[in-house]
PDB file of C-alpha atoms in Angstrom:
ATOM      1  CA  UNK A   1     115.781  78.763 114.278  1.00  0.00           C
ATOM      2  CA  UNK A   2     113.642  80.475 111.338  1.00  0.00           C
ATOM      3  CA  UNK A   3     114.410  84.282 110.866  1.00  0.00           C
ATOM      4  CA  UNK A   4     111.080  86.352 111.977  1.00  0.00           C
ATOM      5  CA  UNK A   5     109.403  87.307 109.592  1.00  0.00           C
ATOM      6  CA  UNK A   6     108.963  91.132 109.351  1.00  0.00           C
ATOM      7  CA  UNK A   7     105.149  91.259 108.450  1.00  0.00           C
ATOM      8  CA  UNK A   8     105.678  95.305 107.506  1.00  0.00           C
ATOM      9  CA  UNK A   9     107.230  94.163 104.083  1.00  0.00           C
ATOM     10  CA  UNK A  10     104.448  91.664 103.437  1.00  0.00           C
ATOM     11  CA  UNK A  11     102.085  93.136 100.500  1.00  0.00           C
ATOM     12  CA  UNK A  12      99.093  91.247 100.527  1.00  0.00           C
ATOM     13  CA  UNK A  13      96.910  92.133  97.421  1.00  0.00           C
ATOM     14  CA  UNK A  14      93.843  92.052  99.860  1.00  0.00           C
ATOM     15  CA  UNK A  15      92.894  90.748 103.356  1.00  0.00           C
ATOM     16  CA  UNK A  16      80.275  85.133 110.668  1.00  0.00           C
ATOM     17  CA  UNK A  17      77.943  82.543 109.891  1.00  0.00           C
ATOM     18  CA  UNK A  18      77.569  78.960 110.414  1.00  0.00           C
ATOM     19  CA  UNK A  19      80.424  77.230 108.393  1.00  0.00           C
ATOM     20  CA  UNK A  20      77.908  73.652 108.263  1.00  0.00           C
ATOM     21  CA  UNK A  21      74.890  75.800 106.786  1.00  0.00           C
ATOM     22  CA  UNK A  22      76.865  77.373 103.547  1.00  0.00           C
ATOM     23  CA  UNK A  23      76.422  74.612 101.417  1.00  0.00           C
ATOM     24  CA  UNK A  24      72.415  74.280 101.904  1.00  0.00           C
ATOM     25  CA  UNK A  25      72.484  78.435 101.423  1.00  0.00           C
ATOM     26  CA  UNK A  26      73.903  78.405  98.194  1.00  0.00           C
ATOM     27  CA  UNK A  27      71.274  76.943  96.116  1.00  0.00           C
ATOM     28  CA  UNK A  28      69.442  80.152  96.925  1.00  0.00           C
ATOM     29  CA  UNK A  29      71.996  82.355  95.908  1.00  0.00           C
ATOM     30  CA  UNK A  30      71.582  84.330  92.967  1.00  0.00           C
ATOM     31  CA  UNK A  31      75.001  85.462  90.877  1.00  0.00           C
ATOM     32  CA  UNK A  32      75.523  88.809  90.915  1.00  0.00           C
ATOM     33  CA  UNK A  33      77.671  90.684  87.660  1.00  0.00           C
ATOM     34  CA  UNK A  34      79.862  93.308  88.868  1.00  0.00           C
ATOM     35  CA  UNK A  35      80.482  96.246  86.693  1.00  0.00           C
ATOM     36  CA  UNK A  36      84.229  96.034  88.368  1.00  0.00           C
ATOM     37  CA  UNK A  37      86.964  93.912  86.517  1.00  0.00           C
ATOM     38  CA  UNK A  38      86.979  91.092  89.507  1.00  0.00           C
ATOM     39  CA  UNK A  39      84.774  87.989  89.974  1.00  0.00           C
ATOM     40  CA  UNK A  40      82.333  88.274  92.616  1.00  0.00           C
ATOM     41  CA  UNK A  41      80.633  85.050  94.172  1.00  0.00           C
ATOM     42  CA  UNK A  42      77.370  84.700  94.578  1.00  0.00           C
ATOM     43  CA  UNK A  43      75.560  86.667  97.805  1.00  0.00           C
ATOM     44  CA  UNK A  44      72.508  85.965 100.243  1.00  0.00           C
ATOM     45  CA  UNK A  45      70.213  89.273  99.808  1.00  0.00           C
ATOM     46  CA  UNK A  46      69.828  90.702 103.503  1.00  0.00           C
ATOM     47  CA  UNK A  47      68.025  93.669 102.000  1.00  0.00           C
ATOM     48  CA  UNK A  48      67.126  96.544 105.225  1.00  0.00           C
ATOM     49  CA  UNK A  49      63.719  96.918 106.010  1.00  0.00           C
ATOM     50  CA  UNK A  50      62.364  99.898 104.690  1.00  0.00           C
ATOM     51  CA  UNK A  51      59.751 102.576 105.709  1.00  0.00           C
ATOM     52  CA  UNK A  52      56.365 103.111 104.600  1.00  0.00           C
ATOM     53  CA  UNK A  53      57.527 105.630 102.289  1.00  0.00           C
ATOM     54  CA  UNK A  54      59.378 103.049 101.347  1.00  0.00           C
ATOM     55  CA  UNK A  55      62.872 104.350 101.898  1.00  0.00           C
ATOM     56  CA  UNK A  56      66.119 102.780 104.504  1.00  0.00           C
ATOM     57  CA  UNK A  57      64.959 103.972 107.915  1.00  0.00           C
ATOM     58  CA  UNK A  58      67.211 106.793 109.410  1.00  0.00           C
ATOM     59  CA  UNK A  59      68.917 105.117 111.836  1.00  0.00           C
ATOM     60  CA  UNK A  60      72.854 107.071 112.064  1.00  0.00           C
ATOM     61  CA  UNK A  61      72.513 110.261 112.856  1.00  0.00           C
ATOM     62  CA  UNK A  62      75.162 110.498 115.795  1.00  0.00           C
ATOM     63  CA  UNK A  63      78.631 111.070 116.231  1.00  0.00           C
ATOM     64  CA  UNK A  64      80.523 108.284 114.405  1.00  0.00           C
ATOM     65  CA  UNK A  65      78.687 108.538 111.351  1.00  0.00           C
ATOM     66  CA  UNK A  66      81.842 107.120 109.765  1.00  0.00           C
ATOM     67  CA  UNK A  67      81.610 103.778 111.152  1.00  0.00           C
ATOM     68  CA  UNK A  68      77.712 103.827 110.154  1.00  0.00           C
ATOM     69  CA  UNK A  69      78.802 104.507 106.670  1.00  0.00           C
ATOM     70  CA  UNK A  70      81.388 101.554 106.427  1.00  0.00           C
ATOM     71  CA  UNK A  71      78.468  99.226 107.869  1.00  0.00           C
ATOM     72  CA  UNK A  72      75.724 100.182 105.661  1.00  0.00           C
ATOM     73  CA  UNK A  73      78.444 100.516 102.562  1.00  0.00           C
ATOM     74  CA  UNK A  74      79.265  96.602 103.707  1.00  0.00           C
ATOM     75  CA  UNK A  75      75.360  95.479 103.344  1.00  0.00           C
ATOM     76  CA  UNK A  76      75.213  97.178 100.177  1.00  0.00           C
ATOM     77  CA  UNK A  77      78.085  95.299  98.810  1.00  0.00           C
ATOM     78  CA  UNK A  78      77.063  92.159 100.199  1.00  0.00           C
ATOM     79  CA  UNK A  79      73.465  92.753  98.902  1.00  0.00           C
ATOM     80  CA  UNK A  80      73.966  93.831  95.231  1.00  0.00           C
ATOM     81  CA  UNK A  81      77.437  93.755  94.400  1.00  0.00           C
ATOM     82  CA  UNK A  82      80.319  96.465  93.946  1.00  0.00           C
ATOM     83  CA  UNK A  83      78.057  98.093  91.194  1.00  0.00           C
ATOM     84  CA  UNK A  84      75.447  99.152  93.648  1.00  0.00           C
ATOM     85  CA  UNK A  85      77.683 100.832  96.023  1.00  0.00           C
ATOM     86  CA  UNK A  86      78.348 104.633  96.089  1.00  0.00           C
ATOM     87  CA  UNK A  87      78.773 107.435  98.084  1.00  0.00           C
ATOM     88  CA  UNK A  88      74.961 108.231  97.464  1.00  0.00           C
ATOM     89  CA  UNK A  89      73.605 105.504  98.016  1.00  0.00           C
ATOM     90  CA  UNK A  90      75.199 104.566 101.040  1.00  0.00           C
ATOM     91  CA  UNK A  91      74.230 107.821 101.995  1.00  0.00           C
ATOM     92  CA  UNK A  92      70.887 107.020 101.499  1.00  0.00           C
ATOM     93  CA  UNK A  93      70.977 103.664 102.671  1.00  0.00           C
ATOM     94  CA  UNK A  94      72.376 105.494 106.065  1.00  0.00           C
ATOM     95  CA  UNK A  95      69.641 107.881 106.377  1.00  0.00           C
ATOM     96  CA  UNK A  96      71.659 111.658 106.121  1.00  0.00           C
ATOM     97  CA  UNK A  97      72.063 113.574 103.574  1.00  0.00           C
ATOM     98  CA  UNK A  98      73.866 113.020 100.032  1.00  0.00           C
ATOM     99  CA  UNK A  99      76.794 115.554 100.905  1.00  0.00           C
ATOM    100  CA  UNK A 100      77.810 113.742 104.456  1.00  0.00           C
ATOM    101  CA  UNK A 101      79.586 110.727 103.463  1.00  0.00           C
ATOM    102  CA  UNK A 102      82.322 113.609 101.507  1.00  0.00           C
ATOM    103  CA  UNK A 103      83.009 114.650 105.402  1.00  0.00           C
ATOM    104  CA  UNK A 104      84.580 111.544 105.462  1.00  0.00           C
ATOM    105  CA  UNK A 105      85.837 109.815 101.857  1.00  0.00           C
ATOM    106  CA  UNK A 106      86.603 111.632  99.744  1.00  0.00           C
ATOM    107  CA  UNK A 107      85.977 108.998  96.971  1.00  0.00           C
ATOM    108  CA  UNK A 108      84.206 105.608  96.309  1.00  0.00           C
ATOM    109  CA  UNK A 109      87.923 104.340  96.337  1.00  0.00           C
ATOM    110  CA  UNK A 110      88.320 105.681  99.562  1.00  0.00           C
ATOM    111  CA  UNK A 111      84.877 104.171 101.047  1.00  0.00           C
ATOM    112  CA  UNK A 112      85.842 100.455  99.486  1.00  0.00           C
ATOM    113  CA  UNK A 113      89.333 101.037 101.530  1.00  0.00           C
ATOM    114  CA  UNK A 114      87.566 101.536 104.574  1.00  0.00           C
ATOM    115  CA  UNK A 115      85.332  98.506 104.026  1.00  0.00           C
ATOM    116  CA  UNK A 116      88.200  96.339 103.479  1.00  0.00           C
ATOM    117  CA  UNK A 117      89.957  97.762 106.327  1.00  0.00           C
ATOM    118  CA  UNK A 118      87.115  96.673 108.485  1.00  0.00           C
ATOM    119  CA  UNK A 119      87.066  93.234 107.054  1.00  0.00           C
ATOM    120  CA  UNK A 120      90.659  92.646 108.377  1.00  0.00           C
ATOM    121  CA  UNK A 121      90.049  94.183 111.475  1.00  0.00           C
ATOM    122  CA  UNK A 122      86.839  91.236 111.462  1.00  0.00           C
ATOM    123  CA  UNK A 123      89.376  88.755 110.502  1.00  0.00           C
ATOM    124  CA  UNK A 124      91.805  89.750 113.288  1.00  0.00           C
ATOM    125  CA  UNK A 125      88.935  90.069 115.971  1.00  0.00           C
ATOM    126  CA  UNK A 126      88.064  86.850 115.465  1.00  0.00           C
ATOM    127  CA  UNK A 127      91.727  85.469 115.945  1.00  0.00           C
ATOM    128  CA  UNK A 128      92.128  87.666 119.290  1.00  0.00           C
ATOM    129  CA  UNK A 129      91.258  84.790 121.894  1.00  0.00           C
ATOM    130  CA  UNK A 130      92.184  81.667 120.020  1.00  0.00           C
ATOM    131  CA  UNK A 131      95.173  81.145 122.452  1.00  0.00           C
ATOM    132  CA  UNK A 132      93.216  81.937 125.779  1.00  0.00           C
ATOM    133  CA  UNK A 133      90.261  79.519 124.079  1.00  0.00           C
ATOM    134  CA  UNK A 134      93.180  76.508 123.414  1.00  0.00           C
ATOM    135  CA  UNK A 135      95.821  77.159 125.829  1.00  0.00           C
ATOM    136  CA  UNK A 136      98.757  74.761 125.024  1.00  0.00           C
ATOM    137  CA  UNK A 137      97.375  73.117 122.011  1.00  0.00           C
ATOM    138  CA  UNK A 138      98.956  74.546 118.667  1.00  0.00           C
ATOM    139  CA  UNK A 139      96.329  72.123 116.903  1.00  0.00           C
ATOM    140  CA  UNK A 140      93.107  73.390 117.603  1.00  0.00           C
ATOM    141  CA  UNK A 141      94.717  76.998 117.715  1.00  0.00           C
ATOM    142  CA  UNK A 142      95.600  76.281 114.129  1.00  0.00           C
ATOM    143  CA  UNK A 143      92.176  74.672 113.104  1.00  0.00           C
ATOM    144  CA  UNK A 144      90.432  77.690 115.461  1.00  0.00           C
ATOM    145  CA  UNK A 145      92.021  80.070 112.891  1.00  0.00           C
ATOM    146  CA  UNK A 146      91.800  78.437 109.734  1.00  0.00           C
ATOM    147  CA  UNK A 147      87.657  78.172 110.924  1.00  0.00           C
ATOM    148  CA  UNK A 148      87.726  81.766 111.332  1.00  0.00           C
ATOM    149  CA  UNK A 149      89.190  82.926 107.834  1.00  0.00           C
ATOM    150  CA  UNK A 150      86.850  80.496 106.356  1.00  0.00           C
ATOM    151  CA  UNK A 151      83.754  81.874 107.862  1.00  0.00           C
ATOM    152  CA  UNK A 152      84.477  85.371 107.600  1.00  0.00           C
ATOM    153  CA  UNK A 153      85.270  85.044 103.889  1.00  0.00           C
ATOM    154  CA  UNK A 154      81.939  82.877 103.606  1.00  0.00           C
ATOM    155  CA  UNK A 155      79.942  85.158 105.080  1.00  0.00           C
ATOM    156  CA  UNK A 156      80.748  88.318 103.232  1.00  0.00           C
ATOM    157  CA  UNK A 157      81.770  87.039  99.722  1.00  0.00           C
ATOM    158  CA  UNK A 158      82.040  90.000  97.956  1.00  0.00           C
ATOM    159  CA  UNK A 159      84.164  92.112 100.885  1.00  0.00           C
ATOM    160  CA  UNK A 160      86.355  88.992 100.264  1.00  0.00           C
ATOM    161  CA  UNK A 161      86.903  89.766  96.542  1.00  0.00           C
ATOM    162  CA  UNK A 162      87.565  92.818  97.650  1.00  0.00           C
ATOM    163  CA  UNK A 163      90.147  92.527 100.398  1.00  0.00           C
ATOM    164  CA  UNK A 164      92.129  89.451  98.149  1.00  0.00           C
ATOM    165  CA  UNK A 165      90.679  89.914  95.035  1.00  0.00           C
ATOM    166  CA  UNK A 166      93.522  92.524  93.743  1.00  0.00           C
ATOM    167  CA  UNK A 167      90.536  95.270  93.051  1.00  0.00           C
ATOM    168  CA  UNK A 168      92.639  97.396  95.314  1.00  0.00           C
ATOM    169  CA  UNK A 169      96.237  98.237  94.428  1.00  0.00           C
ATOM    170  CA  UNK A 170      98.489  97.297  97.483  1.00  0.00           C
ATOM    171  CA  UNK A 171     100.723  99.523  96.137  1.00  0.00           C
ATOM    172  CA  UNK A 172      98.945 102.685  97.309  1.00  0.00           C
ATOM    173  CA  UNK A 173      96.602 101.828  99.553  1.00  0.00           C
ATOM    174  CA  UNK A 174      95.600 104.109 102.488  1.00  0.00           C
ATOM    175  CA  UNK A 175      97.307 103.818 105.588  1.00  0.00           C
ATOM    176  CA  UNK A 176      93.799 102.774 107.877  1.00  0.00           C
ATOM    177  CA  UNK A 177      94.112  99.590 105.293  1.00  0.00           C
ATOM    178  CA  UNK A 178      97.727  98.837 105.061  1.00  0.00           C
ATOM    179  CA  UNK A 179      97.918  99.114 109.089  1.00  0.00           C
ATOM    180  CA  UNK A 180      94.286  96.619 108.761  1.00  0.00           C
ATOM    181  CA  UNK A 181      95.980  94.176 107.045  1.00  0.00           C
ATOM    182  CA  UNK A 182      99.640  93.803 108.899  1.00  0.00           C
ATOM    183  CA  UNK A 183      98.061  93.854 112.191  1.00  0.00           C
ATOM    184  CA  UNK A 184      95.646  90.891 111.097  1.00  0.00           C
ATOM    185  CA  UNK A 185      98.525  88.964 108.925  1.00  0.00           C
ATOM    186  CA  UNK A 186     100.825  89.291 112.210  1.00  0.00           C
ATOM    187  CA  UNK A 187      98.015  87.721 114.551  1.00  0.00           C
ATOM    188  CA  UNK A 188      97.880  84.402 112.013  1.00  0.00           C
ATOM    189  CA  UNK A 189     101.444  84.553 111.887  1.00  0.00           C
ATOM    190  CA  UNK A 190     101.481  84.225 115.505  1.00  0.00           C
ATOM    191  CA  UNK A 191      99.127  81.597 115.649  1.00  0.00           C
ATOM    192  CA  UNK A 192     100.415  79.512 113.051  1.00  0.00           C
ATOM    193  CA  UNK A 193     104.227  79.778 114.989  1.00  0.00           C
ATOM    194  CA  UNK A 194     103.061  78.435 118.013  1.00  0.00           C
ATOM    195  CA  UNK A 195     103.055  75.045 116.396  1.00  0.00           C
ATOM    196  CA  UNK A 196     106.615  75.068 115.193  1.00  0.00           C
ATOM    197  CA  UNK A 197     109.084  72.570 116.420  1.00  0.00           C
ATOM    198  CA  UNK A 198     105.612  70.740 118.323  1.00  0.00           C
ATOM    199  CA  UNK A 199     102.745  70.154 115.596  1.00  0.00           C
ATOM    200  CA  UNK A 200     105.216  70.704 112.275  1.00  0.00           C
ATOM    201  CA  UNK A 201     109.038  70.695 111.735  1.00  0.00           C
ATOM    202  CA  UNK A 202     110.862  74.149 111.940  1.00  0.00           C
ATOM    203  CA  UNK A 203     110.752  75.845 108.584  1.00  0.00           C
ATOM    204  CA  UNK A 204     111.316  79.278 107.449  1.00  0.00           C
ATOM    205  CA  UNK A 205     108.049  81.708 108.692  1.00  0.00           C
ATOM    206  CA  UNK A 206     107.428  82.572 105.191  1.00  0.00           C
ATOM    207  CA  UNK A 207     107.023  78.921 103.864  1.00  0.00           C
ATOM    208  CA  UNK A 208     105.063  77.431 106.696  1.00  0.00           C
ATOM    209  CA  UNK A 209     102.492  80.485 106.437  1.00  0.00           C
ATOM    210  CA  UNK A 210     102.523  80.639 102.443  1.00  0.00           C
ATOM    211  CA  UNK A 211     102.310  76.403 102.553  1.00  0.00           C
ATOM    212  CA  UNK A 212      98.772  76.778 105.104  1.00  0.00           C
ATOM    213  CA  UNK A 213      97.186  80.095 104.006  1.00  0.00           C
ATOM    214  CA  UNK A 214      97.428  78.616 100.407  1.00  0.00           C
ATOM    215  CA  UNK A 215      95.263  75.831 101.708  1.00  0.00           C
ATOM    216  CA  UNK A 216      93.091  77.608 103.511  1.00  0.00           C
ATOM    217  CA  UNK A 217      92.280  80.380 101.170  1.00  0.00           C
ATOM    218  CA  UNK A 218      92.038  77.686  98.534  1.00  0.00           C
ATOM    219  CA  UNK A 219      89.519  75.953 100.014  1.00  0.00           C
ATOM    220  CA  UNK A 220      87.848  78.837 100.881  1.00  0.00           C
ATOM    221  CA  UNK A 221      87.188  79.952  96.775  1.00  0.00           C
ATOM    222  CA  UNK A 222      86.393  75.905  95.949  1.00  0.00           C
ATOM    223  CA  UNK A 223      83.448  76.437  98.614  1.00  0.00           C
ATOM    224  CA  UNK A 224      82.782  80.347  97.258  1.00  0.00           C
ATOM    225  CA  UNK A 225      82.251  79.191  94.020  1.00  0.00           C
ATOM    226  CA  UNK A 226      80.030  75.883  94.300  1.00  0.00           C
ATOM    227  CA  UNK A 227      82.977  73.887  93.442  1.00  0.00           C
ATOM    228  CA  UNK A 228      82.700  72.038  96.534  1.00  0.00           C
ATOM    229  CA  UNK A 229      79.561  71.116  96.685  1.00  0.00           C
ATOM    230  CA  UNK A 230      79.856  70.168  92.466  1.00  0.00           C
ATOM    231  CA  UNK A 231      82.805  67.474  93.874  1.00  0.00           C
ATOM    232  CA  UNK A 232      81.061  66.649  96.393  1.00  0.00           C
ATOM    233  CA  UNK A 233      77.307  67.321  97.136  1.00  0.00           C
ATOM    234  CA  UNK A 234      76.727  65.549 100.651  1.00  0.00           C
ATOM    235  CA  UNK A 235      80.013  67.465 101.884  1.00  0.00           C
ATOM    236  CA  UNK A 236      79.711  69.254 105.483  1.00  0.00           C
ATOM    237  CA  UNK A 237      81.890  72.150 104.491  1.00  0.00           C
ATOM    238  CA  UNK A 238      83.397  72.093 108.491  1.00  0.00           C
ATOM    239  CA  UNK A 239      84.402  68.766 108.181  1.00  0.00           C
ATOM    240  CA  UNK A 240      86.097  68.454 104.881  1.00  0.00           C
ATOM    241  CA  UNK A 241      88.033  71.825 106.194  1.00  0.00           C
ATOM    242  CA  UNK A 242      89.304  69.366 108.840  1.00  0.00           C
ATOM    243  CA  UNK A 243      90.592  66.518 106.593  1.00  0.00           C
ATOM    244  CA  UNK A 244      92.187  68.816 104.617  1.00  0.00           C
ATOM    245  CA  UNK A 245      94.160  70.806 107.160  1.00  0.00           C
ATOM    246  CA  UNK A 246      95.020  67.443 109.241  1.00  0.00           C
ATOM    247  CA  UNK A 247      96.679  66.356 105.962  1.00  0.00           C
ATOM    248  CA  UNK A 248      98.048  69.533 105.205  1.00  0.00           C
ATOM    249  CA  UNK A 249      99.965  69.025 108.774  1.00  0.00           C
ATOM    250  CA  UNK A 250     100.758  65.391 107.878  1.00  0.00           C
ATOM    251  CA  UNK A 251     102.979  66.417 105.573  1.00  0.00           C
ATOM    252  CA  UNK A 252     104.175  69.407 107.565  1.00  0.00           C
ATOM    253  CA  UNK A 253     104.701  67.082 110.643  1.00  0.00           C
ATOM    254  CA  UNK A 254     107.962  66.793 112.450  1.00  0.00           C
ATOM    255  CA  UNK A 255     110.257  64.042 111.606  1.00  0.00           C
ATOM    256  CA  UNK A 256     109.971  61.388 114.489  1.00  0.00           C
ATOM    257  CA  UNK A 257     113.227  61.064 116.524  1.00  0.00           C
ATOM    258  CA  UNK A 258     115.606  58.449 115.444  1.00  0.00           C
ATOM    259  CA  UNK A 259     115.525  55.061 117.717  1.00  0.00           C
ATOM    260  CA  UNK A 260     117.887  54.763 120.081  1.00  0.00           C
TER     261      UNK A 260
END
């Protein structure tokens, strides 16, 4: 039997829409230059509607102003790129005052943790009722999750970059994302392990989960980046993700028994 694997000694330099519509999307995206040292993918503007004075509307002033700031720091990001976002103008963006987001971060380094954070807690949301949703069948538990990192990396690009991208150093990173991103690695690792010894041969925990997350993540930048649709331009994004895990388990397949 494989060892375990201890997902507390697993540094990870990181880490919804409609998987089918990303391709047709693209060709209005514009590219966005980051003044950070990471390449960003291009972004769909969602810009907030604004007053008649022309400003964000005030729309957070209540108790968890924290999680309002993480939400209107993601749009930002999402919207204009890292270079947009600071503490002001999320502020701003939040409707309260320039001085409240310091109750709370005490840095822009601080504020991109928490976004991250909150993109692994996404990621790990969306893996919560794969097994109640495909009781007894590792396959489509496996696909379910594979569907789910693909979309939530498709649908906020640049949080992406900034969960994988290495933009933040794993090394010291707070403990709201370190906990963010074990407790999200340890759900796909649980996914993923129901298969073993049924859909693919027994292999250490480590391999099988480097051997599909490789795939997945993979495929994940080709489609990012417009490489996809450059190889192939009538591809349906959902079901070239299928052919390419199905052979990804072909090869991961256990070994039929011997003939009697």
């Amino acid at each position: 039997m494989p060892r375990p694997l201890d997902v507390t000694t697993v540094n990870i330099n990181v880490t919804v829409v409609n998987i089918k519509s990303h391709s047709a999307r693209r060709r209005s995206r514009r590219r966005t230059t980051a003044k950070d040292s990471v390449q960003y993918y291009p972004v769909v503007s969602k810009r907030a509607p604004r007053s008649s004075e022309g400003q964000p509307p005030a729309q957070y002033h209540h108790g968890d102003l924290r999680a309002a700031l993480v939400k209107s720091a993601t749009e930002i990001l999402e919207e204009s790129g890292p270079g947009a976002l600071s503490l002001r103008s999320v502020a701003r963006a939040a409707g309260v005052s320039h001085a409240a987001p310091y109750r709370h971060f005490k840095d822009r380094h601080e504020l991109l943790e928490a976004v991250a954070a909150a993109g692994f807690r996404a990621l790990e949301t969306g893996l919560d009722d794969i097994a109640d949703r495909f009781p007894d069948d590792p396959r489509r538990q496996l696909h379910a999750a594979c569907r789910v990192y693909v979309r939530e990396n498709l649908g906020h690009p640049h949080r992406a970059n900034l969960m994988f991208g290495g933009f933040l150093d794993a090394g010291r990173r707070s403990e709201e994302l370190d906990t963010a991103v074990n407790e999200s690695f340890a759900k796909l690792v649980a996914t993923l392990r129901r298969g073993e010894g049924r859909l693919y041969r027994s292999m250490p925990a480590r391999q099988l989960v480097l051997t599909l997350w490789s795939a997945t993540h993979g495929f994940t930048l080709l489609a990012l980046s417009g490489q996809l649709e450059a190889f192939d331009p009538n591809a349906d994004v959902e079901e070239r993700l299928t052919q390419v895990l199905e052979h990804i388990l072909a090869g991961l397949a256990r070994p039929p028994a011997p003939a009697s």
